[in-house]
Amino acid sequence: MADLSSTLAWTFTQEVDIPEDIQDLLIAGEKAQIAYKTIRDIAVITNKRLIISDKQGITGKKTEVYTIPFKSIIMYSSENGGTFDLNAELEFWTKAGKFKLNLNKKVDIRKLDKLIAQYIL
């Protein structure tokens, strides 16, 4: 299990098609909205949570799946990339700790920010 005393962080590199196998993880009434490629795998945002798959080890055959329910998010901030800082960031405070999403310049931060706000607020 991850140590939440330090900030967890993932990098979203670009928007991708929602993988079909994500349906196996969804509950009744949950719908996948958008997916992003991460460094080694994929993250999916549903109407209820963020699902982040994190391949581990040299072969990447072992996978840890993080589920962050929107109802656990207390607050969040967004920072768009500036002239010299190419990445944008979303930082979240939850009941369990803090985590950060780094967004490559190919990721539309305003689109993602609006989607998350829709489900948190």
Short mmCIF file of C-alpha atoms in Angstrom, two decimals:
data_model
loop_
_atom_site.label_atom_id
_atom_site.label_comp_id
_atom_site.label_asym_id
_atom_site.label_seq_id
_atom_site.Cartn_x
_atom_site.Cartn_y
_atom_site.Cartn_z
CA MET A 1 0.00 0.00 0.00
CA ALA A 2 1.18 3.51 -0.78
CA ASP A 3 2.36 5.77 2.02
CA LEU A 4 -0.05 8.70 1.95
CA SER A 5 2.13 10.79 4.26
CA SER A 6 3.91 11.82 1.07
CA THR A 7 2.09 13.13 -1.98
CA LEU A 8 1.16 10.55 -4.60
CA ALA A 9 1.59 11.80 -8.16
CA TRP A 10 0.76 10.60 -11.63
CA THR A 11 1.42 12.11 -15.05
CA PHE A 12 -1.28 12.17 -17.72
CA THR A 13 0.41 12.43 -21.12
CA GLN A 14 -2.56 12.51 -23.51
CA GLU A 15 -6.25 11.73 -23.88
CA VAL A 16 -6.94 8.24 -25.27
CA ASP A 17 -9.92 6.02 -26.03
CA ILE A 18 -11.58 4.45 -23.01
CA PRO A 19 -10.39 0.83 -22.78
CA GLU A 20 -13.12 -1.79 -23.09
CA ASP A 21 -11.82 -3.83 -20.14
CA ILE A 22 -12.59 -0.94 -17.75
CA GLN A 23 -16.21 -2.13 -17.73
CA ASP A 24 -15.12 -4.99 -15.44
CA LEU A 25 -14.29 -2.44 -12.71
CA LEU A 26 -17.42 -0.29 -12.92
CA ILE A 27 -20.39 -0.57 -10.56
CA ALA A 28 -24.08 -0.14 -11.40
CA GLY A 29 -24.76 3.43 -12.50
CA GLU A 30 -21.09 4.21 -13.07
CA LYS A 31 -20.00 5.42 -16.52
CA ALA A 32 -16.50 5.96 -17.86
CA GLN A 33 -16.20 9.55 -19.12
CA ILE A 34 -12.63 10.00 -20.35
CA ALA A 35 -9.28 8.20 -20.30
CA TYR A 36 -5.67 9.36 -20.26
CA LYS A 37 -2.41 7.63 -21.01
CA THR A 38 -0.03 7.71 -18.08
CA ILE A 39 3.70 6.96 -18.18
CA ARG A 40 3.18 3.17 -18.14
CA ASP A 41 -0.56 2.60 -18.26
CA ILE A 42 -3.92 4.35 -18.18
CA ALA A 43 -6.23 6.43 -15.99
CA VAL A 44 -9.99 6.57 -16.40
CA ILE A 45 -12.33 9.17 -14.98
CA THR A 46 -15.88 8.04 -14.34
CA ASN A 47 -18.88 9.90 -12.99
CA LYS A 48 -17.96 8.57 -9.51
CA ARG A 49 -14.16 8.27 -9.25
CA LEU A 50 -10.69 8.35 -10.73
CA ILE A 51 -9.26 4.92 -11.56
CA ILE A 52 -5.50 4.91 -12.06
CA SER A 53 -3.75 1.75 -13.16
CA ASP A 54 -0.08 1.61 -12.24
CA LYS A 55 2.03 -1.13 -13.80
CA GLN A 56 4.90 -2.20 -11.59
CA GLY A 57 8.18 -4.01 -11.89
CA ILE A 58 10.45 -4.40 -14.88
CA THR A 59 7.96 -6.43 -16.93
CA GLY A 60 4.91 -4.42 -15.92
CA LYS A 61 2.88 -7.61 -15.42
CA LYS A 62 1.96 -6.66 -11.85
CA THR A 63 -0.60 -3.88 -11.74
CA GLU A 64 -1.82 -1.79 -8.82
CA VAL A 65 -5.14 -0.03 -9.36
CA TYR A 66 -5.89 3.12 -7.38
CA THR A 67 -9.50 4.20 -6.90
CA ILE A 68 -10.13 7.73 -5.70
CA PRO A 69 -13.85 8.34 -5.09
CA PHE A 70 -14.94 11.89 -5.81
CA LYS A 71 -16.83 11.94 -2.50
CA SER A 72 -13.47 11.66 -0.66
CA ILE A 73 -12.07 14.84 -2.24
CA ILE A 74 -12.26 17.76 0.16
CA MET A 75 -10.73 20.40 -2.15
CA TYR A 76 -8.50 20.73 -5.17
CA SER A 77 -6.46 23.28 -7.07
CA SER A 78 -5.50 23.63 -10.72
CA GLU A 79 -2.45 25.30 -12.15
CA ASN A 80 -2.12 25.77 -15.88
CA GLY A 81 1.26 25.50 -17.58
CA GLY A 82 2.99 28.81 -18.20
CA THR A 83 5.54 29.83 -20.79
CA PHE A 84 8.45 28.01 -19.18
CA ASP A 85 6.52 25.34 -17.27
CA LEU A 86 5.08 23.02 -19.92
CA ASN A 87 3.06 20.88 -17.52
CA ALA A 88 -0.16 21.84 -15.81
CA GLU A 89 -1.09 20.40 -12.42
CA LEU A 90 -4.17 19.38 -10.48
CA GLU A 91 -3.66 18.85 -6.76
CA PHE A 92 -6.26 17.10 -4.60
CA TRP A 93 -6.77 16.91 -0.85
CA THR A 94 -8.74 13.87 0.29
CA LYS A 95 -9.75 12.30 3.56
CA ALA A 96 -6.77 9.92 3.17
CA GLY A 97 -4.11 12.40 2.07
CA LYS A 98 -3.01 14.44 -0.90
CA PHE A 99 -2.28 13.53 -4.52
CA LYS A 100 -1.27 15.34 -7.67
CA LEU A 101 -1.93 14.90 -11.37
CA ASN A 102 0.73 16.32 -13.68
CA LEU A 103 -0.71 17.08 -17.10
CA ASN A 104 1.37 17.08 -20.26
CA LYS A 105 0.78 20.00 -22.63
CA LYS A 106 -1.31 17.63 -24.83
CA VAL A 107 -3.91 17.37 -22.03
CA ASP A 108 -6.60 20.07 -21.93
CA ILE A 109 -6.55 21.11 -18.26
CA ARG A 110 -9.73 23.17 -18.51
CA LYS A 111 -11.67 20.22 -19.95
CA LEU A 112 -10.44 17.94 -17.16
CA ASP A 113 -10.95 20.61 -14.48
CA LYS A 114 -14.55 21.17 -15.60
CA LEU A 115 -15.30 17.41 -15.67
CA ILE A 116 -13.93 16.88 -12.17
CA ALA A 117 -15.78 19.93 -10.84
CA GLN A 118 -19.00 18.56 -12.30
CA TYR A 119 -18.73 15.44 -10.13
CA ILE A 120 -17.23 16.96 -6.96
CA LEU A 121 -19.45 20.02 -6.61
#
